């Protein structure tokens, strides 16, 4: 290997402090999935924190991050035969927003007590892409949140004041809340912050899906959907 290649590899090295556990990897590994939280973080679209040694600090489960990092390296999920922390790992995958890993971990259908019910939040991202630019250019993008949980919408409205947005009532007492239009980097940054905010309210990602459409000769539309759920206590009438 040429000296220049070694120099490039050394410059490409990143050390992370995840919950007190140190991991060293390459920048390209952390950016493998550009739409993930780590992709946004190491592209400069998400604020970073460093520890006293200058390492990037992430306040999450340190031991479980080894499985996150190995998935970023190989795009394969490898767990020990006696692994018993699948639910915790799923929450970590939700936090880092690594969609292929979330899909690998699969969906669970928890059994809830009879006096509880699920509150649901739908988050969707709509991107219009130019077919003829290389690399493919994002023409316009917007984010929409739909839910019956009005307190959550009120909190988002109060905490995300610098974004263009509007509200409208939809079916079954749900409210749709749309941000945008904005450019691609704004959308990724906003989405990362929204997912973090929704997660802090006790919601976890239940599933994700992607839908591709071709509406015009020179445009493609890609829609990403995330469904969040949390358990709430039923209130007697």
CSV table of C-alpha atoms in Angstrom, one decimal:
chain,number,residue,atom,x,y,z
A,1,UNK,CA,0.0,0.0,0.0
A,2,UNK,CA,1.3,3.5,-0.9
A,3,UNK,CA,2.2,5.9,1.9
A,4,UNK,CA,-0.5,8.3,0.7
A,5,UNK,CA,-3.1,5.6,1.1
A,6,UNK,CA,-2.0,5.0,4.7
A,7,UNK,CA,-2.1,8.8,5.4
A,8,UNK,CA,-5.7,8.9,4.0
A,9,UNK,CA,-6.8,6.0,6.2
A,10,UNK,CA,-5.3,7.6,9.3
A,11,UNK,CA,-7.0,10.9,8.6
A,12,UNK,CA,-10.3,9.0,8.0
A,13,UNK,CA,-10.2,7.5,11.6
A,14,UNK,CA,-12.9,8.5,14.1
A,15,UNK,CA,-13.1,7.6,17.8
A,16,UNK,CA,-16.4,7.6,19.5
A,17,UNK,CA,-17.2,7.5,23.2
A,18,UNK,CA,-20.6,5.8,23.4
A,19,UNK,CA,-21.8,5.7,27.0
A,20,UNK,CA,-18.2,5.4,28.3
A,21,UNK,CA,-17.1,2.8,25.8
A,22,UNK,CA,-14.6,3.8,23.1
A,23,UNK,CA,-14.9,2.7,19.5
A,24,UNK,CA,-12.6,3.5,16.6
A,25,UNK,CA,-13.8,3.3,13.1
A,26,UNK,CA,-13.7,5.1,9.7
A,27,UNK,CA,-15.7,8.1,8.7
A,28,UNK,CA,-17.0,6.2,5.7
A,29,UNK,CA,-18.4,3.5,7.9
A,30,UNK,CA,-20.3,6.0,10.0
A,31,UNK,CA,-21.7,7.6,6.8
A,32,UNK,CA,-22.7,4.3,5.2
A,33,UNK,CA,-26.4,5.2,5.6
A,34,UNK,CA,-26.6,9.0,4.8
A,35,UNK,CA,-30.2,9.3,6.1
A,36,UNK,CA,-29.3,7.9,9.5
A,37,UNK,CA,-28.5,10.0,12.6
A,38,UNK,CA,-24.8,9.1,12.4
A,39,UNK,CA,-24.8,10.0,8.7
A,40,UNK,CA,-26.3,13.5,9.5
A,41,UNK,CA,-24.0,13.9,12.5
A,42,UNK,CA,-20.8,13.3,10.6
A,43,UNK,CA,-21.9,15.3,7.6
A,44,UNK,CA,-22.2,18.4,9.8
A,45,UNK,CA,-26.1,18.5,9.8
A,46,UNK,CA,-26.4,17.6,13.5
A,47,UNK,CA,-24.7,19.1,16.5
A,48,UNK,CA,-21.9,17.0,18.1
A,49,UNK,CA,-20.5,16.8,21.6
A,50,UNK,CA,-16.9,15.8,22.6
A,51,UNK,CA,-15.6,14.3,25.8
A,52,UNK,CA,-12.6,15.7,27.7
A,53,UNK,CA,-10.2,13.6,25.5
A,54,UNK,CA,-11.7,15.1,22.3
A,55,UNK,CA,-13.6,12.0,21.3
A,56,UNK,CA,-17.1,12.4,19.9
A,57,UNK,CA,-19.6,11.6,22.7
A,58,UNK,CA,-22.9,9.9,22.3
A,59,UNK,CA,-25.0,9.3,25.5
A,60,UNK,CA,-26.4,5.9,24.5
A,61,UNK,CA,-25.9,2.2,25.4
A,62,UNK,CA,-22.1,1.6,25.0
A,63,UNK,CA,-22.0,-2.3,24.9
A,64,UNK,CA,-24.9,-2.5,22.4
A,65,UNK,CA,-23.1,-0.1,20.0
A,66,UNK,CA,-20.8,-2.9,19.0
A,67,UNK,CA,-23.7,-4.5,17.1
A,68,UNK,CA,-24.7,-1.1,15.6
A,69,UNK,CA,-21.1,-0.6,14.4
A,70,UNK,CA,-20.7,-4.1,13.0
A,71,UNK,CA,-23.9,-3.6,11.0
A,72,UNK,CA,-22.5,-0.4,9.6
A,73,UNK,CA,-19.3,-2.2,8.6
A,74,UNK,CA,-21.0,-5.3,7.0
A,75,UNK,CA,-24.7,-4.4,6.4
A,76,UNK,CA,-25.4,-7.7,8.2
A,77,UNK,CA,-26.8,-8.3,11.6
A,78,UNK,CA,-24.8,-10.8,13.6
A,79,UNK,CA,-25.9,-11.6,17.2
A,80,UNK,CA,-24.8,-14.3,19.7
A,81,UNK,CA,-27.1,-17.3,19.9
A,82,UNK,CA,-28.0,-16.5,23.5
A,83,UNK,CA,-28.6,-12.8,22.8
A,84,UNK,CA,-31.4,-11.5,25.1
A,85,UNK,CA,-31.4,-7.8,24.5
A,86,UNK,CA,-33.2,-7.6,21.1
A,87,UNK,CA,-35.7,-5.0,22.4
A,88,UNK,CA,-32.9,-2.8,23.7
A,89,UNK,CA,-31.0,-3.1,20.4
A,90,UNK,CA,-34.2,-2.2,18.5
A,91,UNK,CA,-34.5,1.0,20.5
A,92,UNK,CA,-30.8,1.8,19.7
A,93,UNK,CA,-31.5,1.2,16.0
A,94,UNK,CA,-34.5,3.5,16.3
A,95,UNK,CA,-32.4,6.2,17.9
A,96,UNK,CA,-29.7,6.0,15.2
A,97,UNK,CA,-32.4,5.8,12.5
A,98,UNK,CA,-30.7,3.0,10.6
A,99,UNK,CA,-33.7,1.7,8.5
A,100,UNK,CA,-32.1,-1.5,7.2
A,101,UNK,CA,-31.1,-2.5,10.8
A,102,UNK,CA,-34.6,-1.7,12.0
A,103,UNK,CA,-36.0,-4.0,9.3
A,104,UNK,CA,-33.5,-6.8,10.2
A,105,UNK,CA,-34.6,-6.7,13.8
A,106,UNK,CA,-38.3,-7.1,12.7
A,107,UNK,CA,-41.5,-5.9,14.2
A,108,UNK,CA,-42.9,-7.0,17.6
A,109,UNK,CA,-46.5,-6.8,18.6
A,110,UNK,CA,-46.4,-6.2,22.4
A,111,UNK,CA,-49.3,-7.3,24.5
A,112,UNK,CA,-50.7,-4.3,26.4
A,113,UNK,CA,-52.9,-4.4,29.5
A,114,UNK,CA,-56.6,-3.9,28.8
A,115,UNK,CA,-56.6,-0.4,30.5
A,116,UNK,CA,-54.1,0.9,28.0
A,117,UNK,CA,-54.0,1.8,24.3
A,118,UNK,CA,-51.5,2.8,21.6
A,119,UNK,CA,-51.0,6.4,20.6
A,120,UNK,CA,-49.7,6.6,17.0
A,121,UNK,CA,-47.6,9.3,15.2
A,122,UNK,CA,-47.0,9.1,11.5
A,123,UNK,CA,-44.0,10.9,10.1
A,124,UNK,CA,-43.5,11.1,6.3
A,125,UNK,CA,-40.8,12.7,4.1
A,126,UNK,CA,-41.7,13.5,0.5
A,127,UNK,CA,-38.8,14.1,-1.9
A,128,UNK,CA,-39.0,15.1,-5.6
A,129,UNK,CA,-35.9,14.0,-7.5
A,130,UNK,CA,-34.6,15.1,-10.8
A,131,UNK,CA,-34.1,12.1,-13.1
A,132,UNK,CA,-31.5,13.7,-15.4
A,133,UNK,CA,-28.9,15.2,-13.0
A,134,UNK,CA,-25.9,13.2,-12.0
A,135,UNK,CA,-25.7,12.7,-9.1
A,136,UNK,CA,-29.5,12.7,-8.6
A,137,UNK,CA,-30.6,16.1,-7.3
A,138,UNK,CA,-33.3,16.7,-4.7
A,139,UNK,CA,-35.6,19.3,-6.2
A,140,UNK,CA,-37.9,19.8,-3.2
A,141,UNK,CA,-38.7,18.0,0.1
A,142,UNK,CA,-41.2,18.4,2.9
A,143,UNK,CA,-42.0,16.6,6.2
A,144,UNK,CA,-45.5,15.8,7.5
A,145,UNK,CA,-46.6,14.6,10.9
A,146,UNK,CA,-50.0,13.1,11.4
A,147,UNK,CA,-51.4,12.2,14.8
A,148,UNK,CA,-54.4,12.5,17.2
A,149,UNK,CA,-52.0,13.5,20.1
A,150,UNK,CA,-52.6,17.2,20.1
A,151,UNK,CA,-50.2,17.8,23.0
A,152,UNK,CA,-47.3,16.4,20.9
A,153,UNK,CA,-48.2,18.7,18.0
A,154,UNK,CA,-48.4,21.7,20.3
A,155,UNK,CA,-45.0,20.9,21.6
A,156,UNK,CA,-43.5,20.5,18.1
A,157,UNK,CA,-45.2,23.8,17.1
A,158,UNK,CA,-43.6,25.6,20.1
A,159,UNK,CA,-40.1,24.0,19.7
A,160,UNK,CA,-39.7,24.2,15.9
A,161,UNK,CA,-40.6,27.8,15.4
A,162,UNK,CA,-38.0,28.6,12.7
A,163,UNK,CA,-39.4,26.2,10.1
A,164,UNK,CA,-42.2,27.0,7.6
A,165,UNK,CA,-45.2,24.9,8.5
A,166,UNK,CA,-49.0,24.7,8.5
A,167,UNK,CA,-51.6,22.6,10.3
A,168,UNK,CA,-54.8,21.0,8.9
A,169,UNK,CA,-57.4,18.6,10.3
A,170,UNK,CA,-57.6,15.2,8.6
A,171,UNK,CA,-59.7,12.1,9.1
A,172,UNK,CA,-60.8,10.7,12.5
A,173,UNK,CA,-59.8,13.8,14.6
A,174,UNK,CA,-56.2,13.5,13.4
A,175,UNK,CA,-54.2,16.6,12.7
A,176,UNK,CA,-51.6,16.9,9.9
A,177,UNK,CA,-48.6,19.2,10.4
A,178,UNK,CA,-46.4,19.9,7.4
A,179,UNK,CA,-42.9,21.5,7.3
A,180,UNK,CA,-41.4,22.8,4.1
A,181,UNK,CA,-40.7,23.0,1.3
A,182,UNK,CA,-37.0,22.9,2.2
A,183,UNK,CA,-33.8,21.6,0.7
A,184,UNK,CA,-32.4,18.1,1.3
A,185,UNK,CA,-29.9,19.0,4.0
A,186,UNK,CA,-32.5,21.1,5.9
A,187,UNK,CA,-34.9,18.1,5.7
A,188,UNK,CA,-32.4,15.6,7.0
A,189,UNK,CA,-31.5,17.9,9.9
A,190,UNK,CA,-35.1,18.7,10.7
A,191,UNK,CA,-36.1,15.0,10.6
A,192,UNK,CA,-33.2,14.0,12.9
A,193,UNK,CA,-34.4,16.6,15.4
A,194,UNK,CA,-38.1,15.6,15.1
A,195,UNK,CA,-37.3,11.9,15.6
A,196,UNK,CA,-35.3,12.8,18.7
A,197,UNK,CA,-38.1,15.0,20.0
A,198,UNK,CA,-40.8,12.4,19.4
A,199,UNK,CA,-38.7,9.7,21.0
A,200,UNK,CA,-38.2,11.8,24.1
A,201,UNK,CA,-42.0,12.0,24.5
A,202,UNK,CA,-42.0,8.2,25.0
A,203,UNK,CA,-42.6,7.1,21.4
A,204,UNK,CA,-40.7,4.3,19.6
A,205,UNK,CA,-40.5,3.5,15.9
A,206,UNK,CA,-42.8,0.6,15.1
A,207,UNK,CA,-42.1,0.3,11.4
A,208,UNK,CA,-40.7,2.1,8.3
A,209,UNK,CA,-41.5,1.9,4.6
A,210,UNK,CA,-40.4,3.5,1.4
A,211,UNK,CA,-42.6,4.2,-1.7
A,212,UNK,CA,-41.4,5.3,-5.1
A,213,UNK,CA,-43.5,7.1,-7.7
A,214,UNK,CA,-42.9,8.6,-11.1
A,215,UNK,CA,-45.3,11.5,-11.7
A,216,UNK,CA,-43.5,13.4,-14.5
A,217,UNK,CA,-41.1,12.7,-17.2
A,218,UNK,CA,-38.3,14.5,-15.5
A,219,UNK,CA,-39.1,13.8,-11.8
A,220,UNK,CA,-39.3,10.9,-9.4
A,221,UNK,CA,-41.0,11.1,-6.0
A,222,UNK,CA,-39.8,9.1,-3.1
A,223,UNK,CA,-41.8,8.9,0.1
A,224,UNK,CA,-40.4,7.6,3.4
A,225,UNK,CA,-42.8,6.8,6.3
A,226,UNK,CA,-42.1,6.2,9.9
A,227,UNK,CA,-44.8,5.0,12.4
A,228,UNK,CA,-44.2,5.8,16.1
A,229,UNK,CA,-46.2,4.3,19.0
A,230,UNK,CA,-46.4,4.7,22.7
A,231,UNK,CA,-48.7,3.1,25.3
A,232,UNK,CA,-51.1,5.4,27.1
A,233,UNK,CA,-53.5,4.9,30.0
A,234,UNK,CA,-57.2,4.8,29.2
A,235,UNK,CA,-59.3,7.5,30.9
A,236,UNK,CA,-62.7,6.6,32.2
A,237,UNK,CA,-65.5,8.8,30.7
